[in-house]
Amino acid sequence: MEPRLQAKAMHKNVIEALIIIGYARGYIVIIPKITLIQPDYPFEFKRTHFPLKVCFPMTINKSKDNH
C-alpha cells in the first residue's frame, strides 16, 4: 500500500507533509525536489520536480446521491 500524505507547508525546495495512511502514520516528513538529467538527448537536459502523485479527494457530501 502506498502512503497517503497531507501537505502541511510548501516551500521553494521542499514540501512538509503529514503521513495519514501507511506504515508511519502520524509522522511529518520532508520531501525534497529532485533533479533528473535526460541522457537520451545530444544536449544536457535537466528538470527538477517533486517526486509525488497528486490526487484530489472528494468530500462525503458531494459523493452522495441527491435524488
Coordinates of C-alpha atoms in Angstrom, one line a residue:
M1 CA 0.0 0.0 0.0
E2 CA 1.3 3.4 -0.9
P3 CA 1.3 6.0 1.8
R4 CA -1.1 8.9 1.6
L5 CA 0.2 12.3 2.6
Q6 CA -1.4 15.6 3.5
A7 CA 0.7 18.7 2.6
K8 CA 1.2 21.0 5.6
A9 CA 3.6 23.5 4.1
M10 CA 5.1 24.1 0.7
H11 CA 8.5 25.8 0.4
K12 CA 10.7 26.5 -2.6
N13 CA 12.7 23.3 -2.5
V14 CA 10.8 21.1 0.0
I15 CA 7.3 20.0 1.0
E16 CA 6.4 19.3 4.6
A17 CA 3.7 16.6 4.7
L18 CA 1.9 14.5 7.3
I19 CA 1.5 10.8 6.6
I20 CA -2.2 10.0 7.0
I21 CA -2.3 6.4 5.7
G22 CA 0.6 3.9 5.7
Y23 CA 3.3 2.4 7.9
A24 CA 4.5 5.6 9.6
R25 CA 1.0 7.2 10.1
G26 CA 1.2 10.4 12.1
Y27 CA 4.8 11.3 11.2
I28 CA 5.7 14.6 9.5
V29 CA 8.1 14.1 6.5
I30 CA 10.2 16.4 4.3
I31 CA 10.1 15.8 0.6
P32 CA 12.9 17.5 -1.4
K33 CA 12.9 18.4 -5.1
I34 CA 15.0 16.0 -7.2
T35 CA 16.9 16.8 -10.4
L36 CA 16.5 14.5 -13.4
I37 CA 19.1 14.5 -16.2
Q38 CA 17.9 13.1 -19.5
P39 CA 20.8 11.2 -21.2
D40 CA 18.8 10.5 -24.3
Y41 CA 19.5 13.8 -26.0
P42 CA 22.6 15.2 -27.6
F43 CA 22.5 18.2 -25.2
E44 CA 22.2 18.2 -21.4
F45 CA 18.5 18.4 -20.4
K46 CA 17.8 18.9 -16.7
R47 CA 14.5 19.3 -14.9
T48 CA 13.6 19.4 -11.2
H49 CA 10.4 18.3 -9.6
F50 CA 8.8 16.8 -6.5
P51 CA 8.5 13.0 -6.7
L52 CA 4.8 13.0 -5.9
K53 CA 1.5 11.8 -7.5
V54 CA -1.2 14.4 -6.9
C55 CA -4.8 13.4 -6.1
F56 CA -7.9 15.4 -5.3
P57 CA -10.2 13.9 -2.8
M58 CA -14.0 14.3 -2.8
T59 CA -15.9 15.2 0.3
I60 CA -18.6 12.8 1.5
N61 CA -21.3 15.4 0.9
K62 CA -20.5 15.6 -2.9
S63 CA -20.4 11.8 -3.3
K64 CA -23.9 11.3 -2.0
D65 CA -26.8 10.6 -4.4
N66 CA -29.0 13.7 -4.5
H67 CA -32.3 12.0 -5.6

